[in-house]
Coordinates of C-alpha atoms (C1' of nucleotides) in Angstrom, one line a residue:
Chain A
X3 CA 66.3 118.0 123.8
X4 CA 69.5 116.0 124.1
X5 CA 69.7 112.3 123.4
X6 CA 70.8 109.4 125.5
X7 CA 73.6 107.2 124.0
X8 CA 71.4 104.3 123.1
X9 CA 69.4 106.7 121.0
X10 CA 72.5 107.8 119.2
X11 CA 73.2 104.2 118.3
X12 CA 69.6 103.5 117.3
X13 CA 69.5 106.5 115.1
X14 CA 72.6 105.2 113.4
X15 CA 70.9 101.9 112.8
X16 CA 73.2 100.1 115.3
X17 CA 72.1 97.8 118.1
X18 CA 73.0 99.2 121.4
X19 CA 75.5 96.7 122.8
X20 CA 77.8 97.0 125.7
X21 CA 81.0 97.6 123.7
X22 CA 79.5 100.2 121.5
X23 CA 78.1 102.1 124.4
X24 CA 81.4 102.1 126.2
X25 CA 83.3 103.3 123.2
X26 CA 80.9 106.0 122.4
X27 CA 81.0 107.3 126.0
X28 CA 84.8 107.3 125.9
X29 CA 84.5 109.9 123.1
X30 CA 81.6 111.8 124.6
X31 CA 82.8 111.9 128.2
X32 CA 86.5 111.2 128.0
X33 CA 89.3 113.7 128.2
X34 CA 90.9 112.9 124.9
X35 CA 89.3 114.2 121.8
X36 CA 91.5 112.4 119.2
X37 CA 92.1 108.7 119.8
X38 CA 93.5 105.9 117.7
X39 CA 92.1 102.4 118.0
X40 CA 94.9 101.4 120.3
X41 CA 94.2 104.5 122.5
X42 CA 90.6 103.4 122.8
X43 CA 91.5 99.9 123.6
X44 CA 93.9 100.9 126.3
X45 CA 91.4 103.3 127.9
X46 CA 88.9 100.5 128.0
X47 CA 91.3 98.1 129.6
X48 CA 92.4 100.7 132.1
X49 CA 88.8 101.1 133.3
X50 CA 88.4 97.4 133.6
X51 CA 86.1 97.0 130.6
X52 CA 87.4 94.3 128.5
X53 CA 86.5 94.7 124.9
X54 CA 88.4 92.9 122.3
X55 CA 90.7 94.8 120.0
X56 CA 89.0 93.5 116.9
X57 CA 85.7 94.9 118.3
X58 CA 87.3 98.3 118.9
X59 CA 88.3 98.4 115.2
X60 CA 85.0 97.2 114.0
X61 CA 83.0 99.6 116.1
X62 CA 85.2 102.6 115.2
X63 CA 84.7 101.9 111.5
X64 CA 80.9 101.5 112.0
X65 CA 80.8 104.7 113.9
X66 CA 82.6 106.4 111.2
X67 CA 80.2 105.1 108.6
X68 CA 77.3 106.1 110.7
X69 CA 78.7 109.6 110.9
X70 CA 79.2 109.5 114.7
X71 CA 83.0 109.7 114.4
X72 CA 85.4 111.2 111.9
X73 CA 88.6 109.4 110.9
X74 CA 91.8 111.2 110.1
X75 CA 95.0 109.9 108.6
X76 CA 97.9 111.8 110.1
X77 CA 101.5 111.3 109.2
X78 CA 102.8 108.1 110.7
X79 CA 100.1 106.0 109.2
X80 CA 97.7 105.2 112.0
X81 CA 94.1 106.4 111.9
X82 CA 92.8 108.8 114.6
X83 CA 89.2 109.2 115.4
X84 CA 87.2 112.1 116.9
X85 CA 83.6 112.8 117.7
X86 CA 81.9 114.2 114.6
X87 CA 80.4 117.4 115.7
X88 CA 79.1 118.2 112.2
X89 CA 81.3 121.1 111.6
X90 CA 84.1 120.3 109.2
X91 CA 87.5 121.4 110.3
X92 CA 91.2 120.9 109.6
X93 CA 94.1 120.1 111.9
X94 CA 97.4 121.4 113.2
X95 CA 99.5 118.6 114.6
X96 CA 102.4 119.3 116.9
X97 CA 105.4 117.2 115.8
X98 CA 107.0 117.4 119.2
X99 CA 104.1 116.3 121.4
X100 CA 101.4 115.0 119.1
X101 CA 98.9 117.6 120.3
X102 CA 96.1 118.3 117.8
X103 CA 94.4 121.6 117.3
X104 CA 91.5 122.3 115.1
X105 CA 90.8 125.2 112.8
X106 CA 88.4 126.2 110.1
X107 CA 89.0 128.7 107.4
X108 CA 86.2 129.6 105.0
X109 CA 88.6 131.1 102.5
X110 CA 90.7 127.9 102.2
X111 CA 87.5 125.8 102.0
X112 CA 86.1 127.8 99.1
X113 CA 89.4 127.9 97.2
X114 CA 89.7 124.2 97.5
X115 CA 86.3 123.6 96.0
X116 CA 86.9 126.1 93.3
X117 CA 90.2 124.5 92.3
X118 CA 88.8 120.9 92.2
X119 CA 85.7 122.0 90.3
X120 CA 87.7 123.9 87.7
X121 CA 89.7 120.7 87.0
X122 CA 86.7 118.6 86.6
X123 CA 86.7 116.8 89.9
X124 CA 83.7 116.1 92.1
X125 CA 85.0 116.6 95.7
X126 CA 84.2 113.8 98.2
X127 CA 86.3 115.2 101.0
X128 CA 89.7 116.6 101.8
X129 CA 92.2 116.7 104.5
X130 CA 94.5 119.6 105.4
X131 CA 97.1 118.9 108.1
X132 CA 99.6 121.4 109.2
X133 CA 102.6 119.8 110.9
X134 CA 104.4 122.2 113.3
X135 CA 105.9 122.8 116.6
X136 CA 103.8 124.6 119.2
X137 CA 106.5 127.2 120.1
X138 CA 104.4 129.3 122.5
X139 CA 103.2 126.5 124.5
X140 CA 106.4 124.7 125.3
X141 CA 104.8 121.4 124.5
X142 CA 102.7 120.5 127.5
X143 CA 101.7 117.1 125.9
X144 CA 103.9 114.1 125.9
X145 CA 104.0 112.1 122.7
Chain B
X3 CA 124.4 122.6 82.7
X4 CA 122.4 119.5 83.5
X5 CA 123.7 116.7 85.7
X6 CA 124.0 113.0 85.2
X7 CA 122.4 110.7 87.7
X8 CA 125.5 109.7 89.6
X9 CA 126.1 113.4 90.3
X10 CA 122.6 113.7 91.7
X11 CA 123.5 110.9 94.1
X12 CA 126.9 112.2 94.9
X13 CA 125.5 115.6 95.7
X14 CA 123.1 114.0 98.0
X15 CA 126.0 112.3 99.8
X16 CA 125.1 108.8 98.6
X17 CA 127.3 106.3 96.8
X18 CA 126.1 105.7 93.3
X19 CA 125.1 102.0 93.3
X20 CA 123.2 100.0 90.8
X21 CA 119.9 99.9 92.8
X22 CA 120.0 103.6 93.5
X23 CA 120.6 104.6 89.9
X24 CA 117.8 102.3 88.7
X25 CA 115.3 103.6 91.2
X26 CA 116.2 107.2 90.5
X27 CA 115.9 106.8 86.7
X28 CA 112.5 105.1 87.2
X29 CA 111.3 108.4 88.7
X30 CA 113.2 110.6 86.2
X31 CA 112.4 108.7 83.1
X32 CA 109.4 106.5 83.9
X33 CA 105.8 107.2 83.0
X34 CA 104.4 107.3 86.5
X35 CA 105.0 110.3 88.6
X36 CA 103.6 109.0 91.9
X37 CA 104.7 105.6 93.1
X38 CA 104.5 103.5 96.2
X39 CA 107.4 101.3 97.3
X40 CA 105.5 98.4 95.9
X41 CA 105.0 100.1 92.6
X42 CA 108.7 100.8 92.3
X43 CA 109.5 97.2 93.2
X44 CA 107.1 95.9 90.6
X45 CA 108.5 98.2 87.9
X46 CA 112.0 97.0 88.6
X47 CA 111.0 93.4 88.5
X48 CA 109.1 93.9 85.2
X49 CA 112.2 95.4 83.6
X50 CA 114.3 92.4 84.7
X51 CA 116.3 94.3 87.3
X52 CA 116.1 92.5 90.6
X53 CA 116.4 94.8 93.5
X54 CA 115.3 93.5 96.9
X55 CA 112.1 95.0 98.4
X56 CA 114.0 96.1 101.5
X57 CA 116.4 98.0 99.3
X58 CA 113.6 99.8 97.6
X59 CA 112.2 100.9 101.0
X60 CA 115.7 102.0 102.2
X61 CA 116.5 103.9 99.0
X62 CA 113.2 105.6 98.9
X63 CA 113.7 106.8 102.5
X64 CA 117.2 107.9 101.7
X65 CA 116.1 109.8 98.7
X66 CA 113.4 111.5 100.7
X67 CA 115.9 112.5 103.3
X68 CA 118.3 113.8 100.7
X69 CA 115.5 115.9 99.2
X70 CA 115.5 114.0 95.9
X71 CA 112.0 112.6 96.5
X72 CA 108.9 113.8 98.4
X73 CA 106.8 111.4 100.4
X74 CA 103.1 111.7 100.7
X75 CA 100.6 109.9 102.9
X76 CA 97.4 109.5 101.1
X77 CA 94.3 107.8 102.5
X78 CA 94.7 104.1 102.6
X79 CA 97.8 104.1 104.6
X80 CA 100.6 103.5 102.2
X81 CA 103.2 106.2 101.3
X82 CA 103.6 107.5 97.8
X83 CA 106.7 109.1 96.4
X84 CA 107.4 111.6 93.7
X85 CA 110.4 113.4 92.3
X86 CA 110.9 116.6 94.3
X87 CA 111.0 119.3 91.8
X88 CA 111.4 121.9 94.5
X89 CA 108.1 123.7 94.1
X90 CA 105.7 122.8 96.9
X91 CA 102.3 121.7 95.7
X92 CA 99.2 119.9 97.0
X93 CA 97.2 117.0 95.6
X94 CA 93.9 116.0 94.2
X95 CA 93.5 112.2 94.4
X96 CA 90.8 110.4 92.4
X97 CA 89.0 107.9 94.6
X98 CA 87.9 105.8 91.6
X99 CA 91.2 105.3 89.7
X100 CA 93.9 106.6 92.1
X101 CA 95.0 109.2 89.6
X102 CA 96.9 112.1 91.3
X103 CA 96.9 115.6 90.1
X104 CA 98.9 118.5 91.5
X105 CA 98.0 122.0 92.2
X106 CA 99.3 125.1 94.0
X107 CA 97.4 128.0 95.3
X108 CA 99.1 130.9 96.8
X109 CA 96.0 132.1 98.7
X110 CA 95.7 128.8 100.5
X111 CA 99.4 128.7 101.3
X112 CA 99.4 132.1 102.8
X113 CA 96.3 131.6 104.9
X114 CA 97.7 128.4 106.3
X115 CA 100.8 130.1 107.4
X116 CA 98.8 132.9 108.9
X117 CA 96.5 130.6 110.8
X118 CA 99.3 128.5 112.3
X119 CA 101.4 131.5 113.2
X120 CA 98.5 133.2 114.9
X121 CA 98.0 130.2 117.1
X122 CA 101.7 130.0 118.1
X123 CA 102.9 127.2 115.9
X124 CA 106.1 127.1 113.8
X125 CA 105.1 125.3 110.6
X126 CA 107.3 122.5 109.4
X127 CA 105.2 121.4 106.5
X128 CA 101.6 120.6 105.6
X129 CA 99.6 118.3 103.4
X130 CA 96.5 119.2 101.6
X131 CA 94.7 116.3 99.9
X132 CA 91.5 116.6 98.1
X133 CA 89.8 113.3 97.5
X134 CA 87.4 113.3 94.6
X135 CA 86.1 111.6 91.5
X136 CA 87.4 112.9 88.2
X137 CA 84.0 113.3 86.6
X138 CA 85.0 114.9 83.3
X139 CA 87.7 112.4 82.6
X140 CA 85.8 109.2 82.9
X141 CA 88.7 107.8 84.9
X142 CA 91.2 106.8 82.3
X143 CA 93.5 105.3 84.9
X144 CA 93.1 101.9 86.5
X145 CA 93.7 101.6 90.2
Chain C
dT11 C1' 61.0 82.9 127.2
dT12 C1' 62.6 81.7 123.3
dG13 C1' 64.7 82.0 118.6
dC14 C1' 67.8 83.9 115.7
dA15 C1' 70.3 87.3 113.4
dA16 C1' 73.7 90.3 114.7
dA17 C1' 77.7 91.2 117.6
dT18 C1' 81.6 89.7 120.0
dG19 C1' 86.3 87.9 121.3
dA20 C1' 90.4 85.2 120.4
dG21 C1' 93.5 84.6 117.5
dA22 C1' 95.0 83.9 112.6
dA23 C1' 96.0 86.4 108.6
dC24 C1' 97.3 90.3 106.0
dT25 C1' 99.6 94.6 104.5
dA26 C1' 103.1 98.0 104.8
dT27 C1' 107.3 98.8 106.6
dT28 C1' 111.6 98.2 109.3
dA29 C1' 115.4 95.5 111.4
dT30 C1' 118.9 91.8 111.2
dC31 C1' 122.8 89.9 109.4
dA32 C1' 125.7 87.4 106.3
dT33 C1' 127.4 88.5 101.7
dT34 C1' 128.6 91.7 98.0
dT35 C1' 130.2 96.1 96.1
dA36 C1' 131.9 100.9 95.4
dT37 C1' 135.7 103.6 96.2
dA38 C1' 139.9 105.4 98.1
dA39 C1' 144.5 104.3 99.3
dA40 C1' 148.6 101.8 98.3
Chain D
dT7 C1' 145.6 97.9 89.3
dT8 C1' 145.0 95.4 93.5
dT9 C1' 143.3 95.6 97.9
dA10 C1' 141.1 96.9 102.2
dT11 C1' 137.2 98.4 104.2
dA12 C1' 133.1 100.8 105.2
dA13 C1' 128.9 101.0 103.1
dA14 C1' 125.1 98.8 100.6
dT15 C1' 122.5 95.0 99.4
dG16 C1' 119.2 90.9 99.6
dA17 C1' 116.8 87.4 102.0
dT18 C1' 114.2 86.9 105.5
dA19 C1' 112.5 87.7 110.3
dA20 C1' 110.1 91.0 112.9
dT21 C1' 106.9 94.6 113.9
dA22 C1' 102.7 97.7 113.7
dG23 C1' 98.3 98.5 112.4
dT24 C1' 94.4 96.5 110.8
dT25 C1' 91.1 93.1 108.9
dC26 C1' 89.3 88.4 108.7
dT27 C1' 87.4 83.9 110.5
dC28 C1' 84.6 81.4 113.2
dA29 C1' 82.8 79.5 117.3
dT30 C1' 80.3 81.6 121.2
dT31 C1' 77.4 85.1 123.2
dT32 C1' 73.9 88.7 123.3
dG33 C1' 70.2 92.1 122.1
dC34 C1' 65.7 92.2 121.0
dA35 C1' 61.3 91.1 118.6
dA36 C1' 57.8 87.8 118.5

DNA sequence: TTGCAAATGAGAACTATTATCATTTATAAA
DNA sequence: TTTATAAATGATAATAGTTCTCATTTGCAA
């Protein structure tokens, strides 16, 4: 059975407060899959909910720690968050329009683990970002 | 025949000034391979050369554009630079001590290209960072 | 309902980086 | 060589992204 949002929060050990519920539903119901803190803040303002920017940052970090969201560091420095659907994946980022596409490749994953292990590292996580132009698509997204 | 530093700069279309020569030799002769702007600045101060922080940032960016240095964005937000020895490679970063190790894997490279191409992207570049603990080594480097 | 720890919001503070601008410097021409 | 000048530099202000502080508010358990 599927869970209501307050349950998601409770399971994560977080009180279900108004700002947290709004931010979570932005990710669960909203149109954008990858959002920076600023993006989230603007969406909330636009829909008349006023949540402080500091709260947005705090909540995003808490959600990341709780495993509800995944944080990515793309070129340019700012963090971007997305709903953590459990399945690990990597990203292709369009340099023209900023559009993000996900992919998963078992061969790459296993070679990464092998390489790190051979060298005596215990892998925590990894990030693979391919920066490119989406030639076929004629960049439908504005940066 | 090998080139002197001023030649490196001249070839890159940059005047050979004192700050630029000092920064370049820090990378060519120094002990650290991967340095942030702050790292470079501190090393220069330590050796009595006083170069302004703004100049450090400017020069690092120019060197990057000229192909002398490569810039990497690791987790944590700040950029790290290394001498560009021409051969592309990826990185394993130790989360405990910040030590960076390089690797190259042809299989990963070719799969990346294949994946992006299949999806209609023209690859500019990519970054693959593995974040881990260097278990075997007992972290000889201080962060 | 009330009590209180936890959460929030406003704004200060902080970190990394870039921009501004008056002064200095490398270099090419005289 | 001197000199002219465009480019480079350094100090510092400004900016972007993010975290911290602290007084006020709120969720929730007794």
